[in-house]
Amino acid sequence: MKKYFFLILTIVFIGTSQNTVAQKKAKLKDFNALNTFEANEWLTGNFDISNAFVEIYNTHGSKKQFKKQLINFAGFDLDKIYWLATYSNDDYYNEIKDENLSFELYKYGIAISKNAEENEQIRFLYVVGKAYYFKGEKEKSLEYLIPAYKLSQKHPGNVPTWNSLEEAEEISAFIKRN
């Protein structure tokens, strides 16, 4: 009797597990348009990727699970995380303007990059620090800007582009004062 009970329980568990995996795959298929891009295309800003992301965002962005599915799609790929965060809120690429999604993706990038080479952390730290700075949360911004600055001194050439020379000078002066 116990054998049958455990057999039935095992079958139910396996069936439920397979159904959950199938559901995740079905949700991730919404991102198939982004899967067509090669890894090297995610290294820099790309209007084709941005346009594909806009279509996905416009179709699925308001759904409750969108952010979670987007993070599942990006996985541990720091370039995908960085550019999806950028495409979520940078008006140079599109008109999405989802600051919350962008910010959460950048913070996810910080968490993931702690397990990567330290130069990978710089861009995420700077972007989050700048966001806090321009929101007026200057003390909070220093938690990100100072480590970003220190790492960029060890690994020059890894700082993300600034929006303007004035912005770069303002942030640099602020960091040096603190």
CSV table of N, CA and C in Angstrom, one decimal:
chain,number,residue,atom,x,y,z
A,1,MET,N,0.8,-1.2,0.0
A,1,MET,CA,0.0,0.0,0.0
A,1,MET,C,0.9,1.3,0.0
A,2,LYS,N,1.9,1.2,0.9
A,2,LYS,CA,2.8,2.4,0.9
A,2,LYS,C,3.5,2.6,-0.4
A,3,LYS,N,3.9,1.5,-1.1
A,3,LYS,CA,4.5,1.6,-2.4
A,3,LYS,C,3.7,2.3,-3.4
A,4,TYR,N,2.4,2.0,-3.4
A,4,TYR,CA,1.5,2.6,-4.4
A,4,TYR,C,1.3,4.1,-4.0
A,5,PHE,N,1.2,4.4,-2.7
A,5,PHE,CA,1.1,5.8,-2.3
A,5,PHE,C,2.3,6.6,-2.8
A,6,PHE,N,3.5,6.1,-2.5
A,6,PHE,CA,4.7,6.8,-2.9
A,6,PHE,C,4.8,6.9,-4.5
A,7,LEU,N,4.4,5.8,-5.1
A,7,LEU,CA,4.4,5.8,-6.6
A,7,LEU,C,3.5,6.9,-7.1
A,8,ILE,N,2.3,7.0,-6.6
A,8,ILE,CA,1.3,8.0,-7.0
A,8,ILE,C,1.8,9.4,-6.7
A,9,LEU,N,2.4,9.6,-5.5
A,9,LEU,CA,2.9,10.9,-5.1
A,9,LEU,C,4.1,11.3,-6.0
A,10,THR,N,4.9,10.4,-6.4
A,10,THR,CA,6.1,10.6,-7.3
A,10,THR,C,5.6,11.1,-8.6
A,11,ILE,N,4.6,10.3,-9.2
A,11,ILE,CA,4.0,10.7,-10.5
A,11,ILE,C,3.4,12.1,-10.5
A,12,VAL,N,2.7,12.4,-9.4
A,12,VAL,CA,2.0,13.7,-9.3
A,12,VAL,C,3.1,14.8,-9.2
A,13,PHE,N,4.2,14.5,-8.4
A,13,PHE,CA,5.3,15.5,-8.3
A,13,PHE,C,6.0,15.7,-9.6
A,14,ILE,N,6.3,14.7,-10.4
A,14,ILE,CA,7.0,14.8,-11.7
A,14,ILE,C,6.0,15.5,-12.6
A,15,GLY,N,4.8,15.2,-12.7
A,15,GLY,CA,3.8,15.9,-13.6
A,15,GLY,C,3.7,17.4,-13.3
A,16,THR,N,3.7,17.7,-12.0
A,16,THR,CA,3.6,19.1,-11.6
A,16,THR,C,4.9,19.8,-12.0
A,17,SER,N,6.1,19.2,-11.8
A,17,SER,CA,7.3,19.8,-12.1
A,17,SER,C,7.4,20.0,-13.6
A,18,GLN,N,7.0,19.1,-14.4
A,18,GLN,CA,7.1,19.2,-15.9
A,18,GLN,C,6.2,20.3,-16.3
A,19,ASN,N,5.0,20.4,-15.7
A,19,ASN,CA,4.0,21.5,-16.0
A,19,ASN,C,4.6,22.9,-15.7
A,20,THR,N,5.3,23.0,-14.6
A,20,THR,CA,5.9,24.3,-14.2
A,20,THR,C,7.0,24.7,-15.2
A,21,VAL,N,7.8,23.7,-15.6
A,21,VAL,CA,8.9,24.0,-16.6
A,21,VAL,C,8.3,24.4,-17.9
A,22,ALA,N,7.2,23.7,-18.3
A,22,ALA,CA,6.5,24.1,-19.5
A,22,ALA,C,5.9,25.5,-19.5
A,23,GLN,N,5.4,25.8,-18.3
A,23,GLN,CA,4.9,27.2,-18.2
A,23,GLN,C,6.0,28.2,-18.3
A,24,LYS,N,7.1,28.0,-17.6
A,24,LYS,CA,8.2,28.9,-17.7
A,24,LYS,C,8.7,29.1,-19.2
A,25,LYS,N,8.8,27.9,-19.9
A,25,LYS,CA,9.2,28.0,-21.3
A,25,LYS,C,8.2,28.8,-22.1
A,26,ALA,N,6.9,28.6,-21.8
A,26,ALA,CA,5.9,29.3,-22.6
A,26,ALA,C,6.0,30.8,-22.4
A,27,LYS,N,6.3,31.2,-21.1
A,27,LYS,CA,6.4,32.6,-20.9
A,27,LYS,C,7.7,33.1,-21.5
A,28,LEU,N,8.8,32.4,-21.5
A,28,LEU,CA,10.0,32.9,-22.0
A,28,LEU,C,10.0,33.0,-23.6
A,29,LYS,N,9.0,32.2,-24.2
A,29,LYS,CA,8.9,32.3,-25.6
A,29,LYS,C,8.5,33.7,-26.1
A,30,ASP,N,7.9,34.5,-25.1
A,30,ASP,CA,7.5,35.9,-25.4
A,30,ASP,C,8.8,36.7,-25.8
A,31,PHE,N,9.9,36.2,-25.4
A,31,PHE,CA,11.2,36.9,-25.6
A,31,PHE,C,12.0,36.4,-26.8
A,32,ASN,N,11.3,35.5,-27.6
A,32,ASN,CA,12.0,34.9,-28.8
A,32,ASN,C,12.6,35.9,-29.7
A,33,ALA,N,11.9,37.1,-29.9
A,33,ALA,CA,12.5,38.1,-30.8
A,33,ALA,C,13.8,38.6,-30.3
A,34,LEU,N,14.1,38.6,-29.0
A,34,LEU,CA,15.4,39.0,-28.5
A,34,LEU,C,16.4,37.9,-28.6
A,35,ASN,N,16.0,36.6,-28.7
A,35,ASN,CA,16.9,35.5,-28.8
A,35,ASN,C,17.5,35.4,-30.2
A,36,THR,N,17.0,36.2,-31.1
A,36,THR,CA,17.6,36.2,-32.5
A,36,THR,C,18.9,36.9,-32.6
A,37,PHE,N,19.2,37.7,-31.5
A,37,PHE,CA,20.4,38.5,-31.6
A,37,PHE,C,21.6,37.8,-31.0
A,38,GLU,N,22.7,37.9,-31.6
A,38,GLU,CA,24.0,37.2,-31.2
A,38,GLU,C,24.5,37.9,-30.0
A,39,ALA,N,25.3,37.1,-29.2
A,39,ALA,CA,25.9,37.7,-28.0
A,39,ALA,C,26.7,39.0,-28.2
A,40,ASN,N,27.4,39.0,-29.3
A,40,ASN,CA,28.2,40.2,-29.6
A,40,ASN,C,27.3,41.5,-29.9
A,41,GLU,N,26.1,41.2,-30.3
A,41,GLU,CA,25.2,42.4,-30.5
A,41,GLU,C,24.7,43.0,-29.2
A,42,TRP,N,24.9,42.3,-28.1
A,42,TRP,CA,24.4,42.8,-26.8
A,42,TRP,C,25.6,43.6,-26.1
A,43,LEU,N,26.7,43.7,-26.7
A,43,LEU,CA,27.9,44.3,-26.1
A,43,LEU,C,27.7,45.9,-26.0
A,44,THR,N,27.0,46.4,-27.0
A,44,THR,CA,26.8,47.9,-27.0
A,44,THR,C,25.4,48.2,-27.3
A,45,GLY,N,25.0,49.4,-27.3
A,45,GLY,CA,23.6,49.8,-27.6
A,45,GLY,C,23.3,49.4,-29.0
A,46,ASN,N,22.1,49.0,-29.2
A,46,ASN,CA,21.7,48.5,-30.5
A,46,ASN,C,20.2,48.8,-30.8
A,47,PHE,N,19.9,49.6,-31.8
A,47,PHE,CA,18.6,50.1,-32.0
A,47,PHE,C,17.7,48.9,-32.5
A,48,ASP,N,18.2,47.9,-33.1
A,48,ASP,CA,17.4,46.7,-33.5
A,48,ASP,C,16.9,46.0,-32.3
A,49,ILE,N,17.8,45.8,-31.3
A,49,ILE,CA,17.4,45.1,-30.1
A,49,ILE,C,16.4,46.0,-29.3
A,50,SER,N,16.7,47.3,-29.3
A,50,SER,CA,15.8,48.2,-28.6
A,50,SER,C,14.4,48.1,-29.2
A,51,ASN,N,14.3,48.1,-30.5
A,51,ASN,CA,13.0,48.1,-31.2
A,51,ASN,C,12.3,46.8,-30.9
A,52,ALA,N,13.0,45.7,-30.9
A,52,ALA,CA,12.4,44.4,-30.5
A,52,ALA,C,11.9,44.4,-29.1
A,53,PHE,N,12.7,45.0,-28.2
A,53,PHE,CA,12.3,45.1,-26.8
A,53,PHE,C,11.1,45.9,-26.7
A,54,VAL,N,11.0,47.0,-27.4
A,54,VAL,CA,9.8,47.9,-27.3
A,54,VAL,C,8.5,47.1,-27.7
A,55,GLU,N,8.6,46.3,-28.7
A,55,GLU,CA,7.4,45.5,-29.1
A,55,GLU,C,7.0,44.5,-28.0
A,56,ILE,N,8.0,43.9,-27.4
A,56,ILE,CA,7.7,42.9,-26.3
A,56,ILE,C,7.2,43.7,-25.1
A,57,TYR,N,7.8,44.8,-24.8
A,57,TYR,CA,7.3,45.6,-23.7
A,57,TYR,C,5.9,46.1,-23.9
A,58,ASN,N,5.6,46.6,-25.1
A,58,ASN,CA,4.3,47.1,-25.3
A,58,ASN,C,3.2,46.0,-25.3
A,59,THR,N,3.6,44.8,-25.6
A,59,THR,CA,2.7,43.7,-25.6
A,59,THR,C,2.5,43.1,-24.2
A,60,HIS,N,3.6,43.0,-23.5
A,60,HIS,CA,3.6,42.2,-22.2
A,60,HIS,C,4.0,43.0,-21.0
A,61,GLY,N,4.5,44.3,-21.1
A,61,GLY,CA,5.0,45.0,-20.0
A,61,GLY,C,4.1,45.3,-18.9
A,62,SER,N,2.8,45.3,-19.2
A,62,SER,CA,1.9,45.6,-18.1
A,62,SER,C,1.4,44.4,-17.3
A,63,LYS,N,1.9,43.2,-17.8
A,63,LYS,CA,1.5,42.0,-17.1
A,63,LYS,C,2.3,41.9,-15.8
A,64,LYS,N,1.7,41.2,-14.8
A,64,LYS,CA,2.2,41.1,-13.5
A,64,LYS,C,3.6,40.5,-13.4
A,65,GLN,N,3.8,39.4,-14.2
A,65,GLN,CA,5.0,38.7,-14.1
A,65,GLN,C,6.1,39.1,-15.1
A,66,PHE,N,5.9,40.2,-15.8
A,66,PHE,CA,6.8,40.7,-16.8
A,66,PHE,C,8.2,40.8,-16.3
A,67,LYS,N,8.4,41.6,-15.2
A,67,LYS,CA,9.7,41.8,-14.7
A,67,LYS,C,10.4,40.5,-14.4
A,68,LYS,N,9.7,39.6,-13.7
A,68,LYS,CA,10.3,38.3,-13.4
A,68,LYS,C,10.7,37.5,-14.6
A,69,GLN,N,9.8,37.6,-15.6
A,69,GLN,CA,10.1,36.8,-16.9
A,69,GLN,C,11.3,37.5,-17.6
A,70,LEU,N,11.4,38.8,-17.5
A,70,LEU,CA,12.5,39.5,-18.2
A,70,LEU,C,13.8,39.1,-17.5
A,71,ILE,N,13.8,39.1,-16.2
A,71,ILE,CA,15.0,38.7,-15.5
A,71,ILE,C,15.4,37.2,-15.8
A,72,ASN,N,14.4,36.3,-15.9
A,72,ASN,CA,14.6,35.0,-16.3
A,72,ASN,C,15.3,34.9,-17.7
A,73,PHE,N,14.8,35.7,-18.6
A,73,PHE,CA,15.3,35.8,-19.9
A,73,PHE,C,16.8,36.2,-19.9
A,74,ALA,N,17.1,37.3,-19.2
A,74,ALA,CA,18.4,37.8,-19.1
A,74,ALA,C,19.4,36.9,-18.4
A,75,GLY,N,18.8,36.1,-17.4
A,75,GLY,CA,19.7,35.2,-16.6
A,75,GLY,C,20.8,35.9,-16.0
A,76,PHE,N,22.0,35.4,-16.2
A,76,PHE,CA,23.2,35.9,-15.6
A,76,PHE,C,24.1,36.6,-16.6
A,77,ASP,N,23.5,37.0,-17.8
A,77,ASP,CA,24.2,37.7,-18.8
A,77,ASP,C,24.2,39.2,-18.5
A,78,LEU,N,25.4,39.7,-18.0
A,78,LEU,CA,25.5,41.1,-17.6
A,78,LEU,C,25.2,42.1,-18.7
A,79,ASP,N,25.6,41.7,-19.9
A,79,ASP,CA,25.4,42.6,-21.0
A,79,ASP,C,23.9,42.7,-21.3
A,80,LYS,N,23.2,41.6,-21.3
A,80,LYS,CA,21.7,41.7,-21.5
A,80,LYS,C,21.0,42.5,-20.4
A,81,ILE,N,21.4,42.2,-19.2
A,81,ILE,CA,20.8,42.9,-18.0
A,81,ILE,C,21.1,44.4,-18.2
A,82,TYR,N,22.3,44.8,-18.5
A,82,TYR,CA,22.6,46.2,-18.6
A,82,TYR,C,21.8,46.9,-19.7
A,83,TRP,N,21.8,46.3,-20.9
A,83,TRP,CA,21.1,46.9,-22.0
A,83,TRP,C,19.6,46.9,-21.9
A,84,LEU,N,19.0,45.8,-21.3
A,84,LEU,CA,17.6,45.8,-21.1
A,84,LEU,C,17.2,46.9,-20.1
A,85,ALA,N,18.0,47.1,-19.1
A,85,ALA,CA,17.8,48.2,-18.1
A,85,ALA,C,17.9,49.5,-18.8
A,86,THR,N,18.8,49.7,-19.7
A,86,THR,CA,19.0,50.9,-20.4
A,86,THR,C,17.8,51.1,-21.4
A,87,TYR,N,17.4,50.1,-22.1
A,87,TYR,CA,16.3,50.3,-23.0
A,87,TYR,C,15.0,50.5,-22.3
A,88,SER,N,14.9,50.2,-21.0
A,88,SER,CA,13.7,50.4,-20.3
A,88,SER,C,13.5,51.9,-19.9
A,89,ASN,N,14.5,52.7,-20.0
A,89,ASN,CA,14.3,54.1,-19.5
A,89,ASN,C,15.2,55.1,-20.2
A,90,ASP,N,15.9,54.8,-21.2
A,90,ASP,CA,16.8,55.8,-21.9
A,90,ASP,C,16.1,56.3,-23.2
A,91,ASP,N,15.8,57.6,-23.2
A,91,ASP,CA,15.1,58.1,-24.3
A,91,ASP,C,15.9,58.3,-25.6
A,92,TYR,N,17.2,58.0,-25.5
A,92,TYR,CA,18.0,58.0,-26.7
A,92,TYR,C,17.6,56.8,-27.6
A,93,TYR,N,17.2,55.7,-27.0
A,93,TYR,CA,16.9,54.5,-27.7
A,93,TYR,C,15.4,54.3,-28.0
A,94,ASN,N,14.5,54.8,-27.1
A,94,ASN,CA,13.1,54.6,-27.3
A,94,ASN,C,12.3,55.5,-26.3
A,95,GLU,N,11.0,55.3,-26.3
A,95,GLU,CA,10.2,56.1,-25.4
A,95,GLU,C,9.5,55.4,-24.3
A,96,ILE,N,10.1,54.2,-23.9
A,96,ILE,CA,9.4,53.4,-22.8
A,96,ILE,C,9.3,54.2,-21.5
A,97,LYS,N,10.4,54.7,-21.0
A,97,LYS,CA,10.4,55.5,-19.7
A,97,LYS,C,9.8,54.7,-18.5
A,98,ASP,N,10.3,53.4,-18.3
A,98,ASP,CA,9.9,52.7,-17.1
A,98,ASP,C,11.1,52.7,-16.1
A,99,GLU,N,11.1,53.8,-15.4
A,99,GLU,CA,12.2,54.0,-14.5
A,99,GLU,C,12.4,52.9,-13.4
A,100,ASN,N,11.2,52.4,-12.9
A,100,ASN,CA,11.3,51.4,-11.9
A,100,ASN,C,11.8,50.1,-12.4
A,101,LEU,N,11.4,49.7,-13.6
A,101,LEU,CA,11.9,48.4,-14.2
A,101,LEU,C,13.4,48.6,-14.5
A,102,SER,N,13.8,49.7,-15.0
A,102,SER,CA,15.2,50.0,-15.3
A,102,SER,C,16.1,49.9,-14.1
A,103,PHE,N,15.6,50.6,-13.0
A,103,PHE,CA,16.4,50.6,-11.8
A,103,PHE,C,16.5,49.2,-11.2
A,104,GLU,N,15.4,48.5,-11.2
A,104,GLU,CA,15.5,47.1,-10.6
A,104,GLU,C,16.4,46.2,-11.4
A,105,LEU,N,16.4,46.4,-12.7
A,105,LEU,CA,17.4,45.6,-13.6
A,105,LEU,C,18.8,46.0,-13.3
A,106,TYR,N,19.1,47.3,-13.1
A,106,TYR,CA,20.4,47.7,-12.8
A,106,TYR,C,20.9,47.2,-11.4
A,107,LYS,N,20.0,47.2,-10.5
A,107,LYS,CA,20.3,46.7,-9.2
A,107,LYS,C,20.5,45.1,-9.2
A,108,TYR,N,19.7,44.5,-10.0
A,108,TYR,CA,20.0,43.0,-10.3
A,108,TYR,C,21.3,42.8,-10.9
A,109,GLY,N,21.7,43.7,-11.8
A,109,GLY,CA,23.0,43.6,-12.4
A,109,GLY,C,24.2,43.8,-11.4
A,110,ILE,N,23.9,44.7,-10.4
A,110,ILE,CA,24.9,44.8,-9.3
A,110,ILE,C,25.1,43.5,-8.6
A,111,ALA,N,24.0,42.9,-8.2
A,111,ALA,CA,24.0,41.7,-7.4
A,111,ALA,C,24.7,40.6,-8.2
A,112,ILE,N,24.4,40.4,-9.5
A,112,ILE,CA,25.0,39.4,-10.3
A,112,ILE,C,26.5,39.7,-10.6
A,113,SER,N,26.8,40.9,-10.8
A,113,SER,CA,28.2,41.3,-11.1
A,113,SER,C,29.2,41.1,-9.9
A,114,LYS,N,28.6,40.9,-8.7
A,114,LYS,CA,29.5,40.7,-7.6
A,114,LYS,C,30.2,39.3,-7.7
A,115,ASN,N,29.6,38.4,-8.5
A,115,ASN,CA,30.2,37.1,-8.7
A,115,ASN,C,31.0,37.1,-10.0
A,116,ALA,N,31.2,38.2,-10.7
A,116,ALA,CA,32.0,38.3,-11.9
A,116,ALA,C,33.3,39.1,-11.6
A,117,GLU,N,34.0,39.3,-12.7
A,117,GLU,CA,35.2,40.1,-12.5
A,117,GLU,C,34.8,41.5,-12.0
A,118,GLU,N,35.7,42.1,-11.2
A,118,GLU,CA,35.3,43.4,-10.6
A,118,GLU,C,35.0,44.5,-11.6
A,119,ASN,N,35.7,44.5,-12.7
A,119,ASN,CA,35.4,45.5,-13.7
A,119,ASN,C,34.0,45.5,-14.3
A,120,GLU,N,33.3,44.4,-14.1
A,120,GLU,CA,32.0,44.2,-14.6
A,120,GLU,C,31.0,45.0,-13.7
A,121,GLN,N,31.4,45.3,-12.5
A,121,GLN,CA,30.5,46.0,-11.5
A,121,GLN,C,30.4,47.5,-11.8
A,122,ILE,N,31.5,48.1,-12.4
A,122,ILE,CA,31.6,49.5,-12.6
A,122,ILE,C,30.4,50.2,-13.2
A,123,ARG,N,30.0,49.7,-14.4
A,123,ARG,CA,28.9,50.3,-15.1
A,123,ARG,C,27.6,50.3,-14.3
A,124,PHE,N,27.3,49.2,-13.6
A,124,PHE,CA,26.1,49.1,-12.8
A,124,PHE,C,26.1,50.1,-11.6
A,125,LEU,N,27.3,50.1,-10.9
A,125,LEU,CA,27.4,51.0,-9.8
A,125,LEU,C,27.3,52.4,-10.2
A,126,TYR,N,27.9,52.8,-11.3
A,126,TYR,CA,27.8,54.2,-11.7
A,126,TYR,C,26.4,54.6,-12.1
A,127,VAL,N,25.7,53.8,-12.8
A,127,VAL,CA,24.4,54.1,-13.3
A,127,VAL,C,23.4,54.2,-12.1
A,128,VAL,N,23.5,53.3,-11.1
A,128,VAL,CA,22.6,53.4,-10.0
A,128,VAL,C,23.0,54.6,-9.1
A,129,GLY,N,24.3,54.8,-8.9
A,129,GLY,CA,24.7,56.0,-8.2
A,129,GLY,C,24.2,57.3,-8.8
A,130,LYS,N,24.4,57.4,-10.1
A,130,LYS,CA,23.9,58.6,-10.8
A,130,LYS,C,22.4,58.8,-10.6
A,131,ALA,N,21.6,57.7,-10.7
A,131,ALA,CA,20.2,57.8,-10.5
A,131,ALA,C,19.8,58.3,-9.2
A,132,TYR,N,20.5,57.8,-8.1
A,132,TYR,CA,20.2,58.4,-6.8
A,132,TYR,C,20.7,59.8,-6.7
A,133,TYR,N,21.8,60.1,-7.3
A,133,TYR,CA,22.3,61.5,-7.3
A,133,TYR,C,21.3,62.5,-7.9
A,134,PHE,N,20.8,62.2,-9.0
A,134,PHE,CA,19.9,63.1,-9.7
A,134,PHE,C,18.5,63.1,-9.1
A,135,LYS,N,18.2,62.1,-8.3
A,135,LYS,CA,16.9,62.1,-7.5
A,135,LYS,C,17.0,62.9,-6.3
A,136,GLY,N,18.3,63.4,-6.0
A,136,GLY,CA,18.5,64.2,-4.8
A,136,GLY,C,18.9,63.4,-3.6
A,137,GLU,N,19.1,62.1,-3.8
A,137,GLU,CA,19.5,61.2,-2.7
A,137,GLU,C,21.0,61.1,-2.7
A,138,LYS,N,21.7,62.2,-2.4
A,138,LYS,CA,23.2,62.3,-2.6
A,138,LYS,C,23.9,61.3,-1.6
A,139,GLU,N,23.5,61.2,-0.4
A,139,GLU,CA,24.2,60.2,0.5
A,139,GLU,C,24.0,58.8,0.0
A,140,LYS,N,22.9,58.4,-0.4
A,140,LYS,CA,22.6,57.1,-1.0
A,140,LYS,C,23.5,56.9,-2.2
A,141,SER,N,23.6,57.9,-3.1
A,141,SER,CA,24.4,57.8,-4.3
A,141,SER,C,25.8,57.5,-4.0
A,142,LEU,N,26.4,58.0,-2.9
A,142,LEU,CA,27.8,57.7,-2.6
A,142,LEU,C,28.0,56.2,-2.3
A,143,GLU,N,27.0,55.5,-1.9
A,143,GLU,CA,27.2,54.0,-1.6
A,143,GLU,C,27.6,53.3,-2.9
A,144,TYR,N,27.2,53.9,-4.1
A,144,TYR,CA,27.4,53.3,-5.4
A,144,TYR,C,28.6,54.0,-6.1
A,145,LEU,N,28.6,55.3,-6.0
A,145,LEU,CA,29.5,56.1,-6.8
A,145,LEU,C,31.0,55.9,-6.3
A,146,ILE,N,31.2,55.9,-5.0
A,146,ILE,CA,32.5,55.7,-4.5
A,146,ILE,C,33.1,54.4,-4.9
A,147,PRO,N,32.4,53.3,-4.6
A,147,PRO,CA,33.0,52.0,-5.1
A,147,PRO,C,33.2,52.0,-6.6
A,148,ALA,N,32.3,52.6,-7.4
A,148,ALA,CA,32.5,52.6,-8.8
A,148,ALA,C,33.7,53.4,-9.2
A,149,TYR,N,33.9,54.5,-8.5
A,149,TYR,CA,35.1,55.3,-8.8
A,149,TYR,C,36.4,54.6,-8.5
A,150,LYS,N,36.4,53.9,-7.3
A,150,LYS,CA,37.6,53.2,-6.9
A,150,LYS,C,37.9,52.0,-7.9
A,151,LEU,N,36.9,51.3,-8.3
A,151,LEU,CA,37.1,50.2,-9.3
A,151,LEU,C,37.5,50.8,-10.6
A,152,SER,N,37.0,51.9,-11.0
A,152,SER,CA,37.3,52.5,-12.3
A,152,SER,C,38.8,53.0,-12.3
A,153,GLN,N,39.3,53.3,-11.1
A,153,GLN,CA,40.7,53.6,-11.1
A,153,GLN,C,41.6,52.4,-11.3
A,154,LYS,N,41.1,51.3,-10.8
A,154,LYS,CA,41.9,50.0,-11.0
A,154,LYS,C,41.7,49.5,-12.4
A,155,HIS,N,40.5,49.7,-13.0
A,155,HIS,CA,40.1,49.2,-14.3
A,155,HIS,C,39.7,50.3,-15.3
A,156,PRO,N,40.6,51.2,-15.7
A,156,PRO,CA,40.1,52.3,-16.6
A,156,PRO,C,39.5,51.8,-17.9
A,157,GLY,N,38.6,52.5,-18.4
A,157,GLY,CA,38.0,52.1,-19.7
A,157,GLY,C,36.7,51.4,-19.5
A,158,ASN,N,36.2,51.2,-18.2
A,158,ASN,CA,35.0,50.5,-18.0
A,158,ASN,C,33.9,51.3,-17.5
A,159,VAL,N,34.0,52.6,-17.5
A,159,VAL,CA,33.0,53.6,-17.1
A,159,VAL,C,32.0,53.8,-18.2
A,160,PRO,N,30.7,53.7,-17.9
A,160,PRO,CA,29.7,53.9,-19.0
A,160,PRO,C,29.8,55.3,-19.5
A,161,THR,N,29.3,55.5,-20.7
A,161,THR,CA,29.3,56.9,-21.2
A,161,THR,C,28.5,57.8,-20.4
A,162,TRP,N,28.9,59.0,-20.3
A,162,TRP,CA,28.2,60.1,-19.6
A,162,TRP,C,27.2,60.7,-20.6
A,163,ASN,N,26.2,61.3,-20.1
A,163,ASN,CA,25.2,62.0,-21.0
A,163,ASN,C,25.8,63.3,-21.5
A,164,SER,N,26.8,63.9,-20.7
A,164,SER,CA,27.4,65.1,-21.2
A,164,SER,C,28.7,65.3,-20.4
A,165,LEU,N,29.5,66.2,-20.9
A,165,LEU,CA,30.8,66.5,-20.2
A,165,LEU,C,30.5,67.1,-18.8
A,166,GLU,N,29.4,68.0,-18.8
A,166,GLU,CA,29.0,68.6,-17.6
A,166,GLU,C,28.6,67.6,-16.5
A,167,GLU,N,27.9,66.6,-16.9
A,167,GLU,CA,27.4,65.5,-16.0
A,167,GLU,C,28.7,64.8,-15.5
A,168,ALA,N,29.6,64.5,-16.3
A,168,ALA,CA,30.8,63.7,-15.9
A,168,ALA,C,31.6,64.6,-14.9
A,169,GLU,N,31.7,65.9,-15.2
A,169,GLU,CA,32.5,66.7,-14.3
A,169,GLU,C,31.8,66.9,-12.9
A,170,GLU,N,30.4,67.1,-13.0
A,170,GLU,CA,29.6,67.2,-11.8
A,170,GLU,C,29.8,66.0,-10.9
A,171,ILE,N,29.6,64.8,-11.4
A,171,ILE,CA,29.6,63.6,-10.6
A,171,ILE,C,31.0,63.4,-10.1
A,172,SER,N,32.0,63.6,-11.0
A,172,SER,CA,33.4,63.4,-10.5
A,172,SER,C,33.8,64.3,-9.4
A,173,ALA,N,33.4,65.6,-9.5
A,173,ALA,CA,33.7,66.6,-8.4
A,173,ALA,C,32.9,66.2,-7.1
A,174,PHE,N,31.7,65.7,-7.2
A,174,PHE,CA,31.0,65.3,-6.1
A,174,PHE,C,31.6,64.1,-5.4
A,175,ILE,N,32.1,63.1,-6.2
A,175,ILE,CA,32.8,62.0,-5.6
A,175,ILE,C,34.1,62.4,-4.9
A,176,LYS,N,34.8,63.2,-5.5
A,176,LYS,CA,36.1,63.7,-5.0
A,176,LYS,C,35.9,64.5,-3.7
A,177,ARG,N,34.8,65.2,-3.6
A,177,ARG,CA,34.5,66.0,-2.3
A,177,ARG,C,34.2,65.0,-1.2
A,178,ASN,N,33.7,63.9,-1.5
A,178,ASN,CA,33.3,62.9,-0.5
A,178,ASN,C,34.2,61.8,-0.3
